[in-house]
PDB file of C-alpha atoms in Angstrom:
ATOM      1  CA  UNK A1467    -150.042   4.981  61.913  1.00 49.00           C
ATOM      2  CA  UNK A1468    -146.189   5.946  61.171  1.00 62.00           C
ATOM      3  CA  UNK A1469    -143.921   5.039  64.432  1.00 65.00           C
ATOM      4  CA  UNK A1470    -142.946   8.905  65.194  1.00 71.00           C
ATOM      5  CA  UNK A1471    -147.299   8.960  65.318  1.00 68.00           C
ATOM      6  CA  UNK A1472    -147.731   6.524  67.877  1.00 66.00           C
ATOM      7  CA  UNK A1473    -144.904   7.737  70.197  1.00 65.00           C
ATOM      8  CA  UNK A1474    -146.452  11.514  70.037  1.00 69.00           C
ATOM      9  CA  UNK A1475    -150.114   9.292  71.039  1.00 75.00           C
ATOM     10  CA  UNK A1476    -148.830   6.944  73.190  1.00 78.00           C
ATOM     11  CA  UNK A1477    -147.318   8.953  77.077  1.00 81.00           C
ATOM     12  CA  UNK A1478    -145.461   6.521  79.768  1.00 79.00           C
ATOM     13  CA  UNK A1479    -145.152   7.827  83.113  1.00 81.00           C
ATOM     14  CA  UNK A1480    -142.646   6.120  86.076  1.00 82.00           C
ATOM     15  CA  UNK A1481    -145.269   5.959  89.141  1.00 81.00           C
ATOM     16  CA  UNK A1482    -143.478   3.158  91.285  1.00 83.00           C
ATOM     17  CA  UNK A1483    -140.305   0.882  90.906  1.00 78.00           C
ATOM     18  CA  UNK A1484    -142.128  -1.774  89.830  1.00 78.00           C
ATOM     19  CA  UNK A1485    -145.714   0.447  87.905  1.00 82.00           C
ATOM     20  CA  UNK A1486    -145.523   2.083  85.016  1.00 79.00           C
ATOM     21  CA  UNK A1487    -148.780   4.041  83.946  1.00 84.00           C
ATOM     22  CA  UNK A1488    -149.508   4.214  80.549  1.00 82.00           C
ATOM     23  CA  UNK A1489    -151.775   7.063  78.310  1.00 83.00           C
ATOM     24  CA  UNK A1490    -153.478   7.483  75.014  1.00 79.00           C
ATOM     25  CA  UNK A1491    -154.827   9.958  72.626  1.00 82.00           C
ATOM     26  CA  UNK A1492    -156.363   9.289  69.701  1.00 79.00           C
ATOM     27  CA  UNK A1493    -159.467  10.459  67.602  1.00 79.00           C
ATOM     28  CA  UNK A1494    -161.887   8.456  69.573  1.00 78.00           C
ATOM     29  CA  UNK A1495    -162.253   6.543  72.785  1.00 82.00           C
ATOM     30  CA  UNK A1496    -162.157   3.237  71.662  1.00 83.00           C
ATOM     31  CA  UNK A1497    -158.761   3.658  69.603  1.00 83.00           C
ATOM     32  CA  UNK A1498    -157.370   5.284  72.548  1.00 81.00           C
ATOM     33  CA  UNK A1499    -158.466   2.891  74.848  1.00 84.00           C
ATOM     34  CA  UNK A1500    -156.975  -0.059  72.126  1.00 84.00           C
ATOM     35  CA  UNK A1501    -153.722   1.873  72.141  1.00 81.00           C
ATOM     36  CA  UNK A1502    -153.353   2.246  75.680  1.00 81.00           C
ATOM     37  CA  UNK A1503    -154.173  -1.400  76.439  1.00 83.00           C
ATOM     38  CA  UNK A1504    -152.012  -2.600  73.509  1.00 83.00           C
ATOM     39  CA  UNK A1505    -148.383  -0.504  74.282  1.00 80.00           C
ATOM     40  CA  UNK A1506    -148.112  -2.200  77.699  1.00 83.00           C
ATOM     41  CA  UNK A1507    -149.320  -6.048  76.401  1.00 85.00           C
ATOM     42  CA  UNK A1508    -146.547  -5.598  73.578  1.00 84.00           C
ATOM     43  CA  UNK A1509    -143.670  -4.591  76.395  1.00 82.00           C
ATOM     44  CA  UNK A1510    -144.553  -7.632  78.432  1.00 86.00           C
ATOM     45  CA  UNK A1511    -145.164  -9.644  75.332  1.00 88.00           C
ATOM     46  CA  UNK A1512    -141.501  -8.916  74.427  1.00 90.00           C
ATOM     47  CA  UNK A1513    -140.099  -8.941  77.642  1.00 89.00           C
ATOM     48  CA  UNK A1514    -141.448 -12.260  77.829  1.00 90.00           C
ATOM     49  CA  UNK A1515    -139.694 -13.481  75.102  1.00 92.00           C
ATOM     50  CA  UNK A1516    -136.316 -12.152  75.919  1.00 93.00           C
ATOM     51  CA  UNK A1517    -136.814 -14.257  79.461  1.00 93.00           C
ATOM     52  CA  UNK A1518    -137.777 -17.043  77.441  1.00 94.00           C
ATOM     53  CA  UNK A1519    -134.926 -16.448  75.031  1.00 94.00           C
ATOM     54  CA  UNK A1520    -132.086 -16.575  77.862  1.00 94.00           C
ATOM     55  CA  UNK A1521    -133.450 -19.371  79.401  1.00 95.00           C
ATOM     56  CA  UNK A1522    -133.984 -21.537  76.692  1.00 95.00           C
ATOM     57  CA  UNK A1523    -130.470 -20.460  76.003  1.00 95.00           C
ATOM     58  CA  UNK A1524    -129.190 -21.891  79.341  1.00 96.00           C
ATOM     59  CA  UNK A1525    -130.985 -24.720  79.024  1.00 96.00           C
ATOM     60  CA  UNK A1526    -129.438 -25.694  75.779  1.00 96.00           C
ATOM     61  CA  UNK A1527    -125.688 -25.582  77.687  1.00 97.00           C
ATOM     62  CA  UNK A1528    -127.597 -27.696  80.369  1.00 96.00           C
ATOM     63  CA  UNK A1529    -128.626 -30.342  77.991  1.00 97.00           C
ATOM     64  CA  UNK A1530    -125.093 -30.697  76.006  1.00 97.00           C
ATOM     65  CA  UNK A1531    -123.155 -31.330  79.193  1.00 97.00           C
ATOM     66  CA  UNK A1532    -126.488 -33.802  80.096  1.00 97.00           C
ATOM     67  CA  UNK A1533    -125.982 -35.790  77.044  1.00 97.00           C
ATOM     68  CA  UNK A1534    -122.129 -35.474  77.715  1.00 97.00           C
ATOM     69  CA  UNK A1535    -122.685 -36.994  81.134  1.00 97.00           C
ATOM     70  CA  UNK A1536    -124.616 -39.484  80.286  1.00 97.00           C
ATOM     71  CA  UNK A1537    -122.426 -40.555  77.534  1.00 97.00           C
ATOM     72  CA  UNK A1538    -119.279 -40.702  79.819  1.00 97.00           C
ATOM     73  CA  UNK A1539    -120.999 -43.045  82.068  1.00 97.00           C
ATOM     74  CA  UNK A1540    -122.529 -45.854  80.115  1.00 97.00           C
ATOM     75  CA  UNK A1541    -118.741 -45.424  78.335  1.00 97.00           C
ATOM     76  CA  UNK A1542    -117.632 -46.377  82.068  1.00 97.00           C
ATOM     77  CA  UNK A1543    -120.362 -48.783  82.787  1.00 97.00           C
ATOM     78  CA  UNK A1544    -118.839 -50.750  79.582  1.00 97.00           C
ATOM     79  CA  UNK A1545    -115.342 -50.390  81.297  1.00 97.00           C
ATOM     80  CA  UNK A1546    -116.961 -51.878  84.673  1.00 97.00           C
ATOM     81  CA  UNK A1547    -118.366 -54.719  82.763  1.00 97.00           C
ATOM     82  CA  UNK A1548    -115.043 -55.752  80.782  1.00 96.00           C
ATOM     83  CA  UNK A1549    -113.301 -55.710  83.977  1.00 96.00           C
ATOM     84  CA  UNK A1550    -115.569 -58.059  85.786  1.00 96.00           C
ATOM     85  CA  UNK A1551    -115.398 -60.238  83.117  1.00 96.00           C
ATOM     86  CA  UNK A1552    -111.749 -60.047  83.589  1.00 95.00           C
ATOM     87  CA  UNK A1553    -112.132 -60.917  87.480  1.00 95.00           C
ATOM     88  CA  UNK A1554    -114.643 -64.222  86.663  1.00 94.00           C
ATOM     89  CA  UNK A1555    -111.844 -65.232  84.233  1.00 92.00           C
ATOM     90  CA  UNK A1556    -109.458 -65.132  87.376  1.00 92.00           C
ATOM     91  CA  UNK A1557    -111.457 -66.625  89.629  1.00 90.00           C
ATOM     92  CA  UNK A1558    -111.113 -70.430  90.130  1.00 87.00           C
ATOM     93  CA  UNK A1559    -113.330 -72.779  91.008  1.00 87.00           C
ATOM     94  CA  UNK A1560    -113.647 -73.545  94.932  1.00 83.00           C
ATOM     95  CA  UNK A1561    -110.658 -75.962  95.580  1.00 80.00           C
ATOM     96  CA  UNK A1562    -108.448 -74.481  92.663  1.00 86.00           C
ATOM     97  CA  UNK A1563    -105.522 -72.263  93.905  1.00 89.00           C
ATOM     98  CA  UNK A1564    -104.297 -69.248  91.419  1.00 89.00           C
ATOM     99  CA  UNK A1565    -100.640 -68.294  90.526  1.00 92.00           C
ATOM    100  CA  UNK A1566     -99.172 -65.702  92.299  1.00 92.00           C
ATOM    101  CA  UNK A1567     -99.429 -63.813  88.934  1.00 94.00           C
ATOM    102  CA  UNK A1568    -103.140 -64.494  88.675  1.00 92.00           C
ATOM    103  CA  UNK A1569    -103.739 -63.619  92.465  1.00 93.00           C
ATOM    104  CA  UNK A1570    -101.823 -60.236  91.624  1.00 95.00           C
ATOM    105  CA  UNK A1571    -103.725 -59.271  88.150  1.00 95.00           C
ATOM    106  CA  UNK A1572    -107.274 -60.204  90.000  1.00 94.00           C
ATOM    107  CA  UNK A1573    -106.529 -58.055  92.742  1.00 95.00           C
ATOM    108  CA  UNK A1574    -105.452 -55.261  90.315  1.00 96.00           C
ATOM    109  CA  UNK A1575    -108.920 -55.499  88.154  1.00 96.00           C
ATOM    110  CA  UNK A1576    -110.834 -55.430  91.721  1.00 96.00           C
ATOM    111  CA  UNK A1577    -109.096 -52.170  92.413  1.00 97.00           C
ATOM    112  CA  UNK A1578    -109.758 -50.682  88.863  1.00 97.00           C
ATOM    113  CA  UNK A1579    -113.693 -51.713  89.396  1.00 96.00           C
ATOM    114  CA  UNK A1580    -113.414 -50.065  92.427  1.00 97.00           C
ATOM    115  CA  UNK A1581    -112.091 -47.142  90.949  1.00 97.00           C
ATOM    116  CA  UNK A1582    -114.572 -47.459  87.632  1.00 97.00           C
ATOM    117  CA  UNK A1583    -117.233 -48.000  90.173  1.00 97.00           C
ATOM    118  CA  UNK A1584    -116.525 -44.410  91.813  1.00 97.00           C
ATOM    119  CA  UNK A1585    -116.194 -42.739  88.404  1.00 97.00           C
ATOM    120  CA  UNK A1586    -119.596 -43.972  87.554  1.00 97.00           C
ATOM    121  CA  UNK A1587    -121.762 -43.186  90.586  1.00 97.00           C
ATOM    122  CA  UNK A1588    -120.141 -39.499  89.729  1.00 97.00           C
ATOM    123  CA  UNK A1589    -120.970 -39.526  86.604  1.00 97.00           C
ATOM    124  CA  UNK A1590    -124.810 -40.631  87.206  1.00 96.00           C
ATOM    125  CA  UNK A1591    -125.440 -38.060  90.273  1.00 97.00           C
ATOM    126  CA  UNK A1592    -124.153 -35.338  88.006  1.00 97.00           C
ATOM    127  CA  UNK A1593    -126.519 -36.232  85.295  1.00 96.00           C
ATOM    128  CA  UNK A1594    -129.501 -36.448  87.739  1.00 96.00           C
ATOM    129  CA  UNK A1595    -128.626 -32.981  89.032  1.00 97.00           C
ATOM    130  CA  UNK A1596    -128.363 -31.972  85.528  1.00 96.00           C
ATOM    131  CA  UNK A1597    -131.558 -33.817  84.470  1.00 96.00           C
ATOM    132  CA  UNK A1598    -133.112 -32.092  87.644  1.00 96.00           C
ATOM    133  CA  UNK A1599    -131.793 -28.521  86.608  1.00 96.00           C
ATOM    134  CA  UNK A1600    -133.749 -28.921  82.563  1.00 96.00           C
ATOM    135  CA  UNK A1601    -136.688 -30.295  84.107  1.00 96.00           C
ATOM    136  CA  UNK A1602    -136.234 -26.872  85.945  1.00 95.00           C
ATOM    137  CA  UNK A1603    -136.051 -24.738  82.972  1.00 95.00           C
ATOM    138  CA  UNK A1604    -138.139 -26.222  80.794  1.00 95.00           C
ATOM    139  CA  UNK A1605    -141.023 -25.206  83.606  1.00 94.00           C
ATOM    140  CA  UNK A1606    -139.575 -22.027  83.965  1.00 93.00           C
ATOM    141  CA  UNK A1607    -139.776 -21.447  80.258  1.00 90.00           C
ATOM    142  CA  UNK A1608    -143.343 -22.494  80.373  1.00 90.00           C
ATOM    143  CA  UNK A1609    -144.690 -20.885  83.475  1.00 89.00           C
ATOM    144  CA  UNK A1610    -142.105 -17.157  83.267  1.00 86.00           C
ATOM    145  CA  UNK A1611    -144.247 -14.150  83.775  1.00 83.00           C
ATOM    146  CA  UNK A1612    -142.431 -10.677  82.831  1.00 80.00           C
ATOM    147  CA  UNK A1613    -145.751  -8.626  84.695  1.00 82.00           C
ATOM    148  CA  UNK A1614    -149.196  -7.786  84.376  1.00 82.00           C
ATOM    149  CA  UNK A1615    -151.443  -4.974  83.778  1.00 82.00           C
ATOM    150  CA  UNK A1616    -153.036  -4.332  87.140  1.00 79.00           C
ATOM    151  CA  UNK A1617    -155.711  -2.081  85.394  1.00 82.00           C
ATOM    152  CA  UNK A1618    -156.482  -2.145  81.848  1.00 84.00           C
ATOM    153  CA  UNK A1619    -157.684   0.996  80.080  1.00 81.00           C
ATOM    154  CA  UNK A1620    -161.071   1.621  80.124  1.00 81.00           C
ATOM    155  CA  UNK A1621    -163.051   3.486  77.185  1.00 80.00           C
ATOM    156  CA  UNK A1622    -163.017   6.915  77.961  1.00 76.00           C
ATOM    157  CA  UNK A1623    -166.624   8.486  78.929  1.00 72.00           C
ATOM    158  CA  UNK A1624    -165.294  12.299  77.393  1.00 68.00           C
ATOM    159  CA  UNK A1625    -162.283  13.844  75.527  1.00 67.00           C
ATOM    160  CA  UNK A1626    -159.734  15.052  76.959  1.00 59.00           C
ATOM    161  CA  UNK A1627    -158.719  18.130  74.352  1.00 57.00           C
ATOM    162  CA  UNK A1628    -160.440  20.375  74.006  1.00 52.00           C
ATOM    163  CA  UNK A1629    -161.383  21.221  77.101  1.00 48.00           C
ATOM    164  CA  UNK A1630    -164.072  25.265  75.506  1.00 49.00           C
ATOM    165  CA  UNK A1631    -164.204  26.283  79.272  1.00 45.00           C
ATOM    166  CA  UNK A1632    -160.619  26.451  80.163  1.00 40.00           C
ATOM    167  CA  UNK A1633    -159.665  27.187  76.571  1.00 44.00           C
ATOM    168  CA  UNK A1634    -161.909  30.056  76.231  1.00 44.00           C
ATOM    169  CA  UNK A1635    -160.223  31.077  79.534  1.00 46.00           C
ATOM    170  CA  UNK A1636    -157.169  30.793  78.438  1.00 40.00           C
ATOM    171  CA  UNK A1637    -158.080  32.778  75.129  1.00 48.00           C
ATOM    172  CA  UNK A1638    -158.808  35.927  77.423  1.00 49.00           C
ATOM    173  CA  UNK A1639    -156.287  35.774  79.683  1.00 50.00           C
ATOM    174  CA  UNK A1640    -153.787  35.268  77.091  1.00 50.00           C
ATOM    175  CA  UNK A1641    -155.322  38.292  75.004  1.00 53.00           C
ATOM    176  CA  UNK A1642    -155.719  40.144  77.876  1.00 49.00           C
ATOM    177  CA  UNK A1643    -151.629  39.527  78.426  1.00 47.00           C
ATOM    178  CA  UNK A1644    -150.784  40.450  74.903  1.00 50.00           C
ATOM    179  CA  UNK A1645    -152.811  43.538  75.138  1.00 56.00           C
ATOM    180  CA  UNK A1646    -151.071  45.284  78.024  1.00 48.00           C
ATOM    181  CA  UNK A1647    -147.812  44.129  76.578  1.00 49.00           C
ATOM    182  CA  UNK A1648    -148.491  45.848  73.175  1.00 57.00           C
ATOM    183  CA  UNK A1649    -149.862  48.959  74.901  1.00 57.00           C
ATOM    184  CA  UNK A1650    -146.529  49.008  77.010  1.00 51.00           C
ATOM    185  CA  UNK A1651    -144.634  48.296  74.217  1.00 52.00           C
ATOM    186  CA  UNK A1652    -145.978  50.972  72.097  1.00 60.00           C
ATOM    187  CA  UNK A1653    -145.808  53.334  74.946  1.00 58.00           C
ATOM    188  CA  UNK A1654    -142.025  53.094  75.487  1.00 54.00           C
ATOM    189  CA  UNK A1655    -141.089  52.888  71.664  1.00 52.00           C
ATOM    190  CA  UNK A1656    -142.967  55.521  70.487  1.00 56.00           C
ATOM    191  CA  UNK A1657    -140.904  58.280  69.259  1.00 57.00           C
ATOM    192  CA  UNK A1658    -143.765  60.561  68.146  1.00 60.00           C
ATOM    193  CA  UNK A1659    -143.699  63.795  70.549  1.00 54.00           C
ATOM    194  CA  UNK A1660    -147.746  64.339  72.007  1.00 60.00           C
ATOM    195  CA  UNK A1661    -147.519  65.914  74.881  1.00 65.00           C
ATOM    196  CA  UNK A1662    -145.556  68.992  76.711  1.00 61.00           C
ATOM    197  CA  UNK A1663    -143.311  65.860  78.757  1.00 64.00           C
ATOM    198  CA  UNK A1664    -142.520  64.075  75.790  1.00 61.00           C
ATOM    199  CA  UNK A1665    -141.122  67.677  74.388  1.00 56.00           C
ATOM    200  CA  UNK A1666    -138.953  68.047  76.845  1.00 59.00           C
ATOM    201  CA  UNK A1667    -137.742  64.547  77.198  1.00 57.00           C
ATOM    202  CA  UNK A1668    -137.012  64.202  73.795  1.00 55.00           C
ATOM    203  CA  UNK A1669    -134.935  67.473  73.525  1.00 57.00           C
ATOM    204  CA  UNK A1670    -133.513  67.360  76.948  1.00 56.00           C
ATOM    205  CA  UNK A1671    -134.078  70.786  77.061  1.00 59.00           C
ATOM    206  CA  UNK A1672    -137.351  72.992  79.316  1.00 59.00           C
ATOM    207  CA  UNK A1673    -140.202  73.659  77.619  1.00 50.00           C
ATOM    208  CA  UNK A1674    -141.317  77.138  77.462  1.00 51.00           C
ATOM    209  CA  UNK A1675    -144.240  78.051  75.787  1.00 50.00           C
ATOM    210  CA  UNK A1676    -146.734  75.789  73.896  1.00 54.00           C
ATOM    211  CA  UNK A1677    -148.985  76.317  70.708  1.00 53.00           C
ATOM    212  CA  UNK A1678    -152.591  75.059  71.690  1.00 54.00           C
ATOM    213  CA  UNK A1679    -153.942  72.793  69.104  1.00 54.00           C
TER     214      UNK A1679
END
């Protein structure tokens, strides 16, 4: 079937916000029920997969800044670990004083740690929110349901068209119609003079005398 075919077969009807009710006609009951259970399944179908679409979508901006995240901190987590190094280097053993110039650069690499130290826990709750957020998704993209049918088609038990009764009806009553409207019709149009009125309306004048047939 061409697509102009199935869109003269195939009627949608608006019955709630959230129901659409959906018709067929075809030849026979079985391709009309097929066609009536099939147009819906195909919406959702595709509906489904534009849901599916966006979130996968998001999901893929969700894992770049993950992986950016997660990259930032182990770069940090190498900065934390340089700069304790730095700090056992400046730490004597017990007994052994330091320089007032090592005393001042140890308590400077303390305070970057500190600082490094910060960054980092930031860095790793962000990426557990983030990891959080695609475990999310990637459920949503799995479990997303863009409706249902409530109530499939069943296979019709008689045709709707023809219906002889009401189209024989219909046959008279329209006949019946044309009839009086042709005998009207002919009535006023008629120019043809029959009768002693139709004389005298055509001539606008009184009749007189008339000639017996």
């Amino acid at each position: 079937n061409t697509e102009a075919q199935l869109q003269a077969a195939i009627k949608a009807r608006v019955v709630t916000d959230t129901i659409i009710e959906v018709t067929a006609t075809a030849p026979n009951p079985a391709l009309a029920q097929a066609l009536a259970n099939a147009f819906p399944q195909a919406y959702l179908d595709d509906a489904r997969e534009t849901i599916v679409s966006q979130i996968s979508e998001v999901y893929d901006q969700v894992a770049a800044n993950h992986a950016e995240l997660v990259r930032r901190r182990d770069e940090v987590g190498g900065k934390i670990r340089e700069t304790d190094q730095g700090i056992a280097l400046l730490t004597p053993p017990a007994g052994v004083a330091l320089s007032p110039q090592q005393a001042s650069d140890k308590a400077r690499l303390i305070s970057q740690r500190d600082q490094q130290r910060g960054e980092y826990d930031q860095l790793n709750r962000q990426g557990s929110d983030a990891e959080i957020q695609l475990k999310q998704l990637d459920l949503g993209r799995k479990v997303v349901n863009a409706g249902e049918i409530p109530r499939p088609a069943s296979l019709p038990k008689k045709p709707s068209s023809p219906k002889p009764a009401m189209d024989v009806a219909i046959g008279l009553m329209m006949g019946l119609i044309a009839g009086v409207v042709g005998a009207y019709l002919r009535n006023h149009f008629d120019g043809r003079v029959r009768t002693r009125d139709d004389a005298a309306r055509s001539s606008g004048t009184q009749v007189l005398a008339a000639v017996p047939r």
